[in-house]
PDB file of C-alpha atoms in Angstrom:
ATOM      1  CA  UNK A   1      13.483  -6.019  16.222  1.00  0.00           C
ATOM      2  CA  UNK A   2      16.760  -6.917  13.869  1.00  0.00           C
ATOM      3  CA  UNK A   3      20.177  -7.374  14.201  1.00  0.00           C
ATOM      4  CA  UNK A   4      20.599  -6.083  10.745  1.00  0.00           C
ATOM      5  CA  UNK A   5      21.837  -2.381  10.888  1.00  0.00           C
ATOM      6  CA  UNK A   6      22.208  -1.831   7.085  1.00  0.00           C
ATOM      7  CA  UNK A   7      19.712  -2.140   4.314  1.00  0.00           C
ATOM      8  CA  UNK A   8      21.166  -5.132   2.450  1.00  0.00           C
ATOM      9  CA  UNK A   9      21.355  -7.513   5.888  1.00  0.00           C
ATOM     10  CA  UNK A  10      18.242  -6.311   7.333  1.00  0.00           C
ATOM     11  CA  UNK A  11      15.867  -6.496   3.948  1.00  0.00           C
ATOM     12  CA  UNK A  12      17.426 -10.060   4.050  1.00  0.00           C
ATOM     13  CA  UNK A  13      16.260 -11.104   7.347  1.00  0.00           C
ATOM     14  CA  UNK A  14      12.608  -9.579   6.567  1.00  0.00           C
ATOM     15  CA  UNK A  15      12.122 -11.850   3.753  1.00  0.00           C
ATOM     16  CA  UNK A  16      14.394 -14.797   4.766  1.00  0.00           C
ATOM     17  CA  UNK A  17      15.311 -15.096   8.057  1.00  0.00           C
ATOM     18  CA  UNK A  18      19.010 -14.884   7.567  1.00  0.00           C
ATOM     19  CA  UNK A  19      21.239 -11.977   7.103  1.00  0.00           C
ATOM     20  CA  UNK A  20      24.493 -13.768   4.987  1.00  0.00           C
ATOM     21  CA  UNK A  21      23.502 -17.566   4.096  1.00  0.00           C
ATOM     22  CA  UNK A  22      21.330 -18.027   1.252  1.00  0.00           C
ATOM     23  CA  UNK A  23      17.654 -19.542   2.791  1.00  0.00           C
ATOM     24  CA  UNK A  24      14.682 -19.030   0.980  1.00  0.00           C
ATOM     25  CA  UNK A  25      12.161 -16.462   1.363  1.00  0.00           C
ATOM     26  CA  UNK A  26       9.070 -16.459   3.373  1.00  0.00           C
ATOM     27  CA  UNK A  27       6.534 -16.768   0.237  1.00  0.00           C
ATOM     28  CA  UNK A  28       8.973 -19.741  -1.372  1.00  0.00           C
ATOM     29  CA  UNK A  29       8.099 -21.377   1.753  1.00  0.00           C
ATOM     30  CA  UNK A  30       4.547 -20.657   2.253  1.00  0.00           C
ATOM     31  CA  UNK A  31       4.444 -22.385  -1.382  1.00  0.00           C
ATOM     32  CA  UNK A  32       6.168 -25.273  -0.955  1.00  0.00           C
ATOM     33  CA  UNK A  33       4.251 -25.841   2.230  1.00  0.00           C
ATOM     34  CA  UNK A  34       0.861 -24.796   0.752  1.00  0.00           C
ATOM     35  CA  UNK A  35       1.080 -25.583  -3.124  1.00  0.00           C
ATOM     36  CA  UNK A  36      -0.557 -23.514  -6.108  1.00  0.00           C
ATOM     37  CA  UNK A  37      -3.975 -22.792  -5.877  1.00  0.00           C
ATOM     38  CA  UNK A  38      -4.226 -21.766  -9.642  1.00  0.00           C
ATOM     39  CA  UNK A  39      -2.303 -23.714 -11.514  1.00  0.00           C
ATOM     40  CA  UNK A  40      -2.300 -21.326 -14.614  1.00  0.00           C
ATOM     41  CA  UNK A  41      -0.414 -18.391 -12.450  1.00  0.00           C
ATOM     42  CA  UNK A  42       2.691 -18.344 -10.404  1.00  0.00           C
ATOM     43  CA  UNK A  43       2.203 -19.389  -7.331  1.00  0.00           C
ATOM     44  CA  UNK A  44       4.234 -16.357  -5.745  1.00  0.00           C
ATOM     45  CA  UNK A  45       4.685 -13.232  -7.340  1.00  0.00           C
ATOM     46  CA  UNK A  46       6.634 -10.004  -6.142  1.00  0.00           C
ATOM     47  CA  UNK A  47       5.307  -7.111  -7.775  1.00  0.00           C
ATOM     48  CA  UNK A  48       8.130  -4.032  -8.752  1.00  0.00           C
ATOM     49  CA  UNK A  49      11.106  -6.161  -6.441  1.00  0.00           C
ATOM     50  CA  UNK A  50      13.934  -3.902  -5.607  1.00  0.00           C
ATOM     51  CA  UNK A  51      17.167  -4.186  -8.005  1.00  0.00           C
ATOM     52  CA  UNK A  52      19.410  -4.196  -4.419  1.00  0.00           C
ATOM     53  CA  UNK A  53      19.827  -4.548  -0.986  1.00  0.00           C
ATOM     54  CA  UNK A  54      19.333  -8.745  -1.786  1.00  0.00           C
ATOM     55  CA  UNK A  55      17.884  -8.365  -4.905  1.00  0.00           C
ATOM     56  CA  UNK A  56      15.817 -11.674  -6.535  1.00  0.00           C
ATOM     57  CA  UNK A  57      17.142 -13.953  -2.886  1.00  0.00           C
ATOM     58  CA  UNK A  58      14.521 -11.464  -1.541  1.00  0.00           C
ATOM     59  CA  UNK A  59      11.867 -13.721  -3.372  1.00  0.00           C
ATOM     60  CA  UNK A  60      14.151 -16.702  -4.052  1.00  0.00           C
ATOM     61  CA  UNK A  61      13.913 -20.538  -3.344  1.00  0.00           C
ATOM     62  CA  UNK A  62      17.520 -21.006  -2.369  1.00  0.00           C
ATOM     63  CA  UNK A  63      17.345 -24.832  -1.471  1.00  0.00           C
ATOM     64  CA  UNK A  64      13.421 -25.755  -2.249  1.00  0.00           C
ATOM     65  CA  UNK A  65      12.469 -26.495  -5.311  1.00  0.00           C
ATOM     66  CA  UNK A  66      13.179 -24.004  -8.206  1.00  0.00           C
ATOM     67  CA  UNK A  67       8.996 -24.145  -8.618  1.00  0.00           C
ATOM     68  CA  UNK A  68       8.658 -22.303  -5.773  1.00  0.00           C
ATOM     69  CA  UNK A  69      10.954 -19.002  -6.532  1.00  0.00           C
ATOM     70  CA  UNK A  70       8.822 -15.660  -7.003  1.00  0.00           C
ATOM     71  CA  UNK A  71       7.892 -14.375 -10.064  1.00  0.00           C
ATOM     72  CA  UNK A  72       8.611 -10.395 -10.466  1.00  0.00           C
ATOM     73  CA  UNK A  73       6.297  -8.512 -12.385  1.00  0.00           C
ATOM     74  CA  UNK A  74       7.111  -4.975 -13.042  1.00  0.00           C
ATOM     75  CA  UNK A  75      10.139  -2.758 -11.803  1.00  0.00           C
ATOM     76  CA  UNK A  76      11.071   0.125  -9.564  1.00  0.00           C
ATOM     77  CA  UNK A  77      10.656   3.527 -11.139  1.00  0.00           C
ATOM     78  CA  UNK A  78       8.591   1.788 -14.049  1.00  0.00           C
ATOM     79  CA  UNK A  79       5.065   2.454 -14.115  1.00  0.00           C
ATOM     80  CA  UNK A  80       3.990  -0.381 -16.686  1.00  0.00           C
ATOM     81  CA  UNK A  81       3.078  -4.013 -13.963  1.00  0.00           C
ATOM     82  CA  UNK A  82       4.052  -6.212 -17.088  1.00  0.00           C
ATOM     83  CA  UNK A  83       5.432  -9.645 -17.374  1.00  0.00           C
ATOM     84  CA  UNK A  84       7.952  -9.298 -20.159  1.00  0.00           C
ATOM     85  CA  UNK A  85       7.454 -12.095 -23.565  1.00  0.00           C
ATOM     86  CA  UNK A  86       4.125 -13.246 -22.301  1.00  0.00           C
ATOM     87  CA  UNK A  87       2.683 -13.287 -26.169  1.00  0.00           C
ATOM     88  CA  UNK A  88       3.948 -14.524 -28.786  1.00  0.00           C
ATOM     89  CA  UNK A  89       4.784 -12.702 -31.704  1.00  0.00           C
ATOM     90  CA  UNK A  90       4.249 -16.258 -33.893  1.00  0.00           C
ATOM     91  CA  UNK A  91       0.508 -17.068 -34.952  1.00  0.00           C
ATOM     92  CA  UNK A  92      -1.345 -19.919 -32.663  1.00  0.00           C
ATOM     93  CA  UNK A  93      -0.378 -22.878 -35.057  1.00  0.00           C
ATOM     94  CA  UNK A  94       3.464 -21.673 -35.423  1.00  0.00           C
ATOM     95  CA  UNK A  95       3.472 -21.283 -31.075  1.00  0.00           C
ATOM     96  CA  UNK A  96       1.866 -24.460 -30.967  1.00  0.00           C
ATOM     97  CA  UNK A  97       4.198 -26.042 -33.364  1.00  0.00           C
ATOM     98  CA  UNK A  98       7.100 -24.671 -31.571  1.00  0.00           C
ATOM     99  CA  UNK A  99       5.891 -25.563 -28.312  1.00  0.00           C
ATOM    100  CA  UNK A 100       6.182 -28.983 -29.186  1.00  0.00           C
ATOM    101  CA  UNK A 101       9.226 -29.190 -30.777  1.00  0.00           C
ATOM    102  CA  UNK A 102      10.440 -27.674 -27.227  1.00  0.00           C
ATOM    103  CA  UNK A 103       9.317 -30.480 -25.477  1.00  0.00           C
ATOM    104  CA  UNK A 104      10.509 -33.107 -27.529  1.00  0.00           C
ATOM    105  CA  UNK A 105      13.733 -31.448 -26.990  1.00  0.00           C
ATOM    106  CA  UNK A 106      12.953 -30.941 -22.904  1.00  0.00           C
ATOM    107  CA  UNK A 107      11.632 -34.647 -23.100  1.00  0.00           C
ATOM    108  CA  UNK A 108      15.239 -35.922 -24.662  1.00  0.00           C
ATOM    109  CA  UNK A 109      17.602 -33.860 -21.983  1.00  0.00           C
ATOM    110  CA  UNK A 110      15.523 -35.062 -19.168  1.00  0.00           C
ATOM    111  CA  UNK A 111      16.205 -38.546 -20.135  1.00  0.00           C
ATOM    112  CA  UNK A 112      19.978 -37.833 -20.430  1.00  0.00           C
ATOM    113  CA  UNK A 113      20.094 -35.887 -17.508  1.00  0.00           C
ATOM    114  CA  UNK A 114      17.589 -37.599 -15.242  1.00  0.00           C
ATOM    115  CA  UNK A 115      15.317 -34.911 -12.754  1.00  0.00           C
ATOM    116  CA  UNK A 116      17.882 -32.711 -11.870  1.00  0.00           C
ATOM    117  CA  UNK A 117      16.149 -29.805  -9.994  1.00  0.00           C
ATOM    118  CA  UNK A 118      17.266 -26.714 -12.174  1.00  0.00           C
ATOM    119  CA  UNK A 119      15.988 -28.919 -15.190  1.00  0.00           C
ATOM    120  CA  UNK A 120      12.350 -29.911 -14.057  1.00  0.00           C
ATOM    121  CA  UNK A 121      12.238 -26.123 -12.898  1.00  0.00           C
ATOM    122  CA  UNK A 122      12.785 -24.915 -16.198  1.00  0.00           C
ATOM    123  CA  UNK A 123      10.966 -27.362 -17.757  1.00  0.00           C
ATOM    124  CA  UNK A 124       7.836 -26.871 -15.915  1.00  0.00           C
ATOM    125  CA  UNK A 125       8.796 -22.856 -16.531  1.00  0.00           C
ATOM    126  CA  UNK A 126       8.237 -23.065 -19.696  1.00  0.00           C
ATOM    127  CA  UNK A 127       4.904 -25.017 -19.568  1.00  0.00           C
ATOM    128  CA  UNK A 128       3.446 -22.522 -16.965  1.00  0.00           C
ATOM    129  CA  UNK A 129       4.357 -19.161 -19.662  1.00  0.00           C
ATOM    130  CA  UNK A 130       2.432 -21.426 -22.085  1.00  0.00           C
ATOM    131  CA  UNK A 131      -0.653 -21.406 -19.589  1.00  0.00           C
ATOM    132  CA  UNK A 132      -0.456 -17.869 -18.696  1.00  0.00           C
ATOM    133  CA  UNK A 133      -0.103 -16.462 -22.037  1.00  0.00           C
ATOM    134  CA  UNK A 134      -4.526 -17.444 -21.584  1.00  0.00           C
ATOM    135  CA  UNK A 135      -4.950 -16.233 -18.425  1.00  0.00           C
ATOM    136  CA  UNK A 136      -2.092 -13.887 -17.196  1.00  0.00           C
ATOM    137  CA  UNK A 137      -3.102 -10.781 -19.844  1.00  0.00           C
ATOM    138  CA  UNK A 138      -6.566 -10.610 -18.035  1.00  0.00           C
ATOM    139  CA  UNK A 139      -5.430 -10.758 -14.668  1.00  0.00           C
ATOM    140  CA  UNK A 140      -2.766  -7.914 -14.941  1.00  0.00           C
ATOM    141  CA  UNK A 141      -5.261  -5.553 -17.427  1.00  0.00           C
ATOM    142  CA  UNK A 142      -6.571  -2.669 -14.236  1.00  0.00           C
ATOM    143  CA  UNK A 143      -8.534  -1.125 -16.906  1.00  0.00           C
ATOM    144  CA  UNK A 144     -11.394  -4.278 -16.106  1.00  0.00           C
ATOM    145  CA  UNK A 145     -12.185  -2.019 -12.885  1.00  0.00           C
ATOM    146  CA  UNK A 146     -14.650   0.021 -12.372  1.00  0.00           C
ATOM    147  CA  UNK A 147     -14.496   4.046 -11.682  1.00  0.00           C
ATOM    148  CA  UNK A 148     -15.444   3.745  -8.276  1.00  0.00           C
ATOM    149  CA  UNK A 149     -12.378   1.160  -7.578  1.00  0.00           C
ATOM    150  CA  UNK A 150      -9.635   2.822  -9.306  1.00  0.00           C
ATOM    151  CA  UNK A 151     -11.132   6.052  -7.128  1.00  0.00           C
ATOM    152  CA  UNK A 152     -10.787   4.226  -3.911  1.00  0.00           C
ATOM    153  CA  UNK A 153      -6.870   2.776  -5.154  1.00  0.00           C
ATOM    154  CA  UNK A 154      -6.030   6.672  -5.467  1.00  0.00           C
ATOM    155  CA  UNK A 155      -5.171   5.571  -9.101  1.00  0.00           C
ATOM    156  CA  UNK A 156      -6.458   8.693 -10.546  1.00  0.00           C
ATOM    157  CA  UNK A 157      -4.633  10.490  -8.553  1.00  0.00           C
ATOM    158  CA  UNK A 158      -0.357  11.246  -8.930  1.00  0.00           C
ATOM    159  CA  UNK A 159       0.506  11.036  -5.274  1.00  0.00           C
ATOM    160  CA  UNK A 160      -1.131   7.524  -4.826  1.00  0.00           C
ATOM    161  CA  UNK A 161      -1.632   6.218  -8.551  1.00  0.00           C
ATOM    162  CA  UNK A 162       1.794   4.228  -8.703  1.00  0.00           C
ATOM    163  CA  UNK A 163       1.278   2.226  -5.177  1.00  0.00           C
ATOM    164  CA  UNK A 164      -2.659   2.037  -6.166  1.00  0.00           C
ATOM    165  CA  UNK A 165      -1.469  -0.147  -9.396  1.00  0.00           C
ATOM    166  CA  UNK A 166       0.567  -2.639  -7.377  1.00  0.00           C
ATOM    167  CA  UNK A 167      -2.268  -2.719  -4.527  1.00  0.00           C
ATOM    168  CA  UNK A 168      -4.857  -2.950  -7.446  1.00  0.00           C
ATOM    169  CA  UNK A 169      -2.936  -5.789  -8.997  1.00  0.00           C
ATOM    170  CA  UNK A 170      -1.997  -7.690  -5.550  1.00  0.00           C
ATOM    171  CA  UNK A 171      -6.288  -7.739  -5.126  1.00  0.00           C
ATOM    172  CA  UNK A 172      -6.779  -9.146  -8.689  1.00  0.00           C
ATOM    173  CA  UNK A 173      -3.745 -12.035  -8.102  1.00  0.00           C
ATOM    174  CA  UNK A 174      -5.322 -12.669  -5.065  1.00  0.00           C
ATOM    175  CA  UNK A 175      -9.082 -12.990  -6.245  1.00  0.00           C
ATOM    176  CA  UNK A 176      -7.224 -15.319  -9.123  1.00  0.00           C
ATOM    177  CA  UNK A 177      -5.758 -17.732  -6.766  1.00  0.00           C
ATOM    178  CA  UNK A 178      -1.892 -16.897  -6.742  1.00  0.00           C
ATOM    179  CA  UNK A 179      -0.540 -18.070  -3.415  1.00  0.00           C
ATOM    180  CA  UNK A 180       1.492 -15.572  -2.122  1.00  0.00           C
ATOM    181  CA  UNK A 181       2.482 -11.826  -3.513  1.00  0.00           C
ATOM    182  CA  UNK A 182       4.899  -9.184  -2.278  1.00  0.00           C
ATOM    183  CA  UNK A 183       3.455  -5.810  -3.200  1.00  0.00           C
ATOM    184  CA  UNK A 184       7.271  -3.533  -2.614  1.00  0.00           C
ATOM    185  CA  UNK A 185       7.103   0.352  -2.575  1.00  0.00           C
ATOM    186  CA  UNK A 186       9.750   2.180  -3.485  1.00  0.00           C
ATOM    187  CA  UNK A 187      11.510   3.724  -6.893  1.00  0.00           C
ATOM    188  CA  UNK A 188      14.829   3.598  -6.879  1.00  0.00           C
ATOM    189  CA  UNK A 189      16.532   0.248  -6.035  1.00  0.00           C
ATOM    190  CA  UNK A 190      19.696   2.416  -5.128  1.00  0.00           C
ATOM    191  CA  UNK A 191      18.169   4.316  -2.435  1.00  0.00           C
ATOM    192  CA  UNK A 192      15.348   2.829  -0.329  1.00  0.00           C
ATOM    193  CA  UNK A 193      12.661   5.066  -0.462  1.00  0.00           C
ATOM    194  CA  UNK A 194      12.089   5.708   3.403  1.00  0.00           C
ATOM    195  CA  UNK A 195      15.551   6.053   4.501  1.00  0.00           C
ATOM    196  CA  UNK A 196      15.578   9.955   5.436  1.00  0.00           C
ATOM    197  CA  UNK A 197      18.998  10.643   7.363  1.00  0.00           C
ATOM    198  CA  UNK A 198      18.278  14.195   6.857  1.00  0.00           C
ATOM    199  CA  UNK A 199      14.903  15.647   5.473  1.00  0.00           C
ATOM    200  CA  UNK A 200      12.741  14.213   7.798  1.00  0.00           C
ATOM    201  CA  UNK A 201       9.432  15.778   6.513  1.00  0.00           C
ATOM    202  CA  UNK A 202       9.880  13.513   3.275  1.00  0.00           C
ATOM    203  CA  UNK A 203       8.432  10.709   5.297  1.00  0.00           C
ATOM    204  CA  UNK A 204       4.950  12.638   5.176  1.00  0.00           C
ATOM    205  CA  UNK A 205       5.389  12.094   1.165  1.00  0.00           C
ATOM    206  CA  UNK A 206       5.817   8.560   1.252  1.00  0.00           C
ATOM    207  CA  UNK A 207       3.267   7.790   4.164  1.00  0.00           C
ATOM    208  CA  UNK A 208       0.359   9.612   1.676  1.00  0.00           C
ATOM    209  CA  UNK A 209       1.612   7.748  -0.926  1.00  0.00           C
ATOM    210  CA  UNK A 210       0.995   4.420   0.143  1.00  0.00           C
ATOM    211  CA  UNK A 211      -1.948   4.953   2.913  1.00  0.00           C
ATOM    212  CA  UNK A 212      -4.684   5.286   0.510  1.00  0.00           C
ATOM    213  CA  UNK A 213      -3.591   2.061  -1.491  1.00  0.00           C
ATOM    214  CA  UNK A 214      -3.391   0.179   1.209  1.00  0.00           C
ATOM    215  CA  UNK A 215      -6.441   1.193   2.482  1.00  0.00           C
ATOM    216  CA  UNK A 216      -8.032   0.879  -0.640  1.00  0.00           C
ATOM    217  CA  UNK A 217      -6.775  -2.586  -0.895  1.00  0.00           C
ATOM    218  CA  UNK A 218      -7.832  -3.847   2.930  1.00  0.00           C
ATOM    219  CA  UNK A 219     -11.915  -2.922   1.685  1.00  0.00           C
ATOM    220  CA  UNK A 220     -11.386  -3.903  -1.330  1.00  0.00           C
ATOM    221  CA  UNK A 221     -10.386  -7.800   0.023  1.00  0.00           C
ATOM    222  CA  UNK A 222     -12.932  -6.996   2.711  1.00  0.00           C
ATOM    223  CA  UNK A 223     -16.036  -6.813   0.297  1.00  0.00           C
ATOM    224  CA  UNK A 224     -15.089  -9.534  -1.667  1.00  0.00           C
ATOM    225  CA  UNK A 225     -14.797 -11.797   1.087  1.00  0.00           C
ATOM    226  CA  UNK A 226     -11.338 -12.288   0.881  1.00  0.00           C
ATOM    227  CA  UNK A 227     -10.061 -11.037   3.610  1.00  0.00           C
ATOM    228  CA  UNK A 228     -11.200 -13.962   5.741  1.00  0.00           C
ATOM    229  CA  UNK A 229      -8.598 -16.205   4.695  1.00  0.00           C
ATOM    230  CA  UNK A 230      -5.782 -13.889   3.625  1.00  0.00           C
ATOM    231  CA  UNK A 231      -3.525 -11.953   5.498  1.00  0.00           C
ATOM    232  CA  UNK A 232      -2.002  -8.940   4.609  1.00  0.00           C
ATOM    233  CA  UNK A 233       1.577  -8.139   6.741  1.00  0.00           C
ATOM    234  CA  UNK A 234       2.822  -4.638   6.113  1.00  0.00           C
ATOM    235  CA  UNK A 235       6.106  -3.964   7.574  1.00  0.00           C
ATOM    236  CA  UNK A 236      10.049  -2.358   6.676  1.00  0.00           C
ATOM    237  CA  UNK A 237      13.442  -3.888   7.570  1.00  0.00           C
ATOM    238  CA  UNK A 238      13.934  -1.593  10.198  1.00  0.00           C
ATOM    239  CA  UNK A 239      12.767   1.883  11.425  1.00  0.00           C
ATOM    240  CA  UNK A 240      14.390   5.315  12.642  1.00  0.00           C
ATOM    241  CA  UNK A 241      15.888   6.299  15.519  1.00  0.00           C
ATOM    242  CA  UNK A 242      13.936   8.335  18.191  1.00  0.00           C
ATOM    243  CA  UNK A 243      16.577  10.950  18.397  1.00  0.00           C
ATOM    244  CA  UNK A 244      17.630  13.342  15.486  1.00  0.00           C
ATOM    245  CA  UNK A 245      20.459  13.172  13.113  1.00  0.00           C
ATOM    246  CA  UNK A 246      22.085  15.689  11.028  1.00  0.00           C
ATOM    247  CA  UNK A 247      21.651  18.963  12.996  1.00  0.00           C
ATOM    248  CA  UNK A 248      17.651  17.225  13.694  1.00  0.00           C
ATOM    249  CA  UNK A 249      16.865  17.250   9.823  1.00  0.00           C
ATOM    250  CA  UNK A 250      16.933  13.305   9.937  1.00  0.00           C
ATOM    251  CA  UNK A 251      17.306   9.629  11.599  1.00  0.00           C
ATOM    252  CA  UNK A 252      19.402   6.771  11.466  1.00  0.00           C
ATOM    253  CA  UNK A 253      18.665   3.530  10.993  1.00  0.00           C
ATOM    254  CA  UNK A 254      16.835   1.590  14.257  1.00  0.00           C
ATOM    255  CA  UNK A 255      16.809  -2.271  14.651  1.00  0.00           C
ATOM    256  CA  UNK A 256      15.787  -1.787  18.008  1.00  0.00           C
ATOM    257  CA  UNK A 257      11.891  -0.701  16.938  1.00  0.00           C
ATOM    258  CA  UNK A 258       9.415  -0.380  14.302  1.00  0.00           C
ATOM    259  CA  UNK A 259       6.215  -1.031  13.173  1.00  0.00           C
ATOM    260  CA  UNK A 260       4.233  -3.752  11.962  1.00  0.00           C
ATOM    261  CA  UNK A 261       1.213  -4.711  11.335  1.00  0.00           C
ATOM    262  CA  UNK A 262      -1.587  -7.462  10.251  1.00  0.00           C
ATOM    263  CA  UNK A 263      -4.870  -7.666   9.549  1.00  0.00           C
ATOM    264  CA  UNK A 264      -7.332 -10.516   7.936  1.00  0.00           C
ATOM    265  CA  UNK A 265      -7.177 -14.447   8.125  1.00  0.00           C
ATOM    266  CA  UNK A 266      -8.469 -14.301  11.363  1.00  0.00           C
ATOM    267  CA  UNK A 267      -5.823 -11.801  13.060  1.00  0.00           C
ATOM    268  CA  UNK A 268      -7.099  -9.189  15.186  1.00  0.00           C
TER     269      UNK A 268
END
């Protein structure tokens, strides 16, 4: 249950534990407390973050270490799981060149400024997009798969085929060591995508859009072996009421119950 009756309050307490104060998010923490595992990728990414209701403090540091804020990759309502500038428009030797010059320039404000947080975050920002401009274009390129995977993603498929990207991609930053990743359905930031106060039957539309993903995604870690030793938490910022609003068409919000649930690392 929540104490968070609106979207904004409530999406905040999923992810952070607070409704108002700024605290950081669950998967800042987990890699703070945990570290990077590849230290080539972020070490948290949230793939297509909502624009609203908390926005980037929904995969934010707040008082840890700027290192350990979420990366987004992609958008709501944009089909393309990108990370935008990650080449270089310059040839190697030029990049290389004016890589360099970058740090000589990082190298002389960290001596005038001493290891001021923001700083080293940026700092060590800008030395991690070096890194991933190897690795990064590999990891987010779905076309690798085979037929038979992108079948059981529902990625051929319109109903399932935007979810099946982000569960497709959470499987691939997974296999490649990134720490933690928020995989966020939805497609418009300014209205959350299950919140049916009239038009019930909608929900039908989203369930069928997501169950095949996530299904997809739960043998997919399975097989591999992954699913041992990482856990997959599904789960909203509230649910609906039991009792119908607008003439029965629809529910209100419900902080009171809702669903959740886990499965690998050992869960039952």
């Amino acid at each position: 249950h929540t104490e968070g009756v609106a979207h904004g309050p409530a999406t905040l307490f999923l992810h952070c534990g607070a409704m108002q104060e700024a605290r950081p998010s669950f998967g800042s923490w987990v890699l703070y407390g945990l570290g990077a595992e590849n230290q080539n990728l972020p070490g948290f990414v949230s793939i297509a973050p909502s624009l609203g209701n908390g926005g980037a403090r929904n995969y934010g540091n707040a008082f840890l270490p700027t290192t350990c804020q979420g990366s987004p990759i992609g958008t709501p309502g944009v089909e393309s799981l990108e990370i935008n500038a990650l080449t270089s428009p310059l040839a190697p030797q030029h990049e290389l060149a004016r890589r360099e010059l970058l740090r000589q320039i990082n190298r002389q404000q960290a001596d005038r400024w001493g290891s001021a947080d923001e700083l080293q975050g940026v700092l060590e920002s800008y030395e991690l997009a070096w890194r991933m401009q190897t690795v990064a274009p590999e990891v987010l390129d779905l076309n690798q798969e085979s037929a038979a995977t992108l079948e059981a993603y529902g990625i051929n498929e319109p109903q399932t085929q935007s979810y099946g990207r982000r569960c497709l991609l959470a499987r691939r930053l997974c296999e490649a060591g990134v720490r933690f990743i928020q995989v966020n359905y939805g497609d418009n930031s300014a209205n959350p995508a299950w919140d049916q106060h009239s038009n019930l039957p909608k929900h039908a539309e989203h369930a069928a859009a997501v169950d095949r993903p996530i299904a997809g995604l739960l043998a997919d870690l399975k097989q591999r072996g992954l699913l041992d030793d990482t856990i997959v938490w599904w789960g909203s910022e509230f649910g609906r009421t039991p009792y119908s609003e607008n003439n029965g068409t629809g529910r209100d919000h419900n902080p009171n119950a809702f669903t959740m649930w886990v499965a690998g690392g050992g869960f039952k």
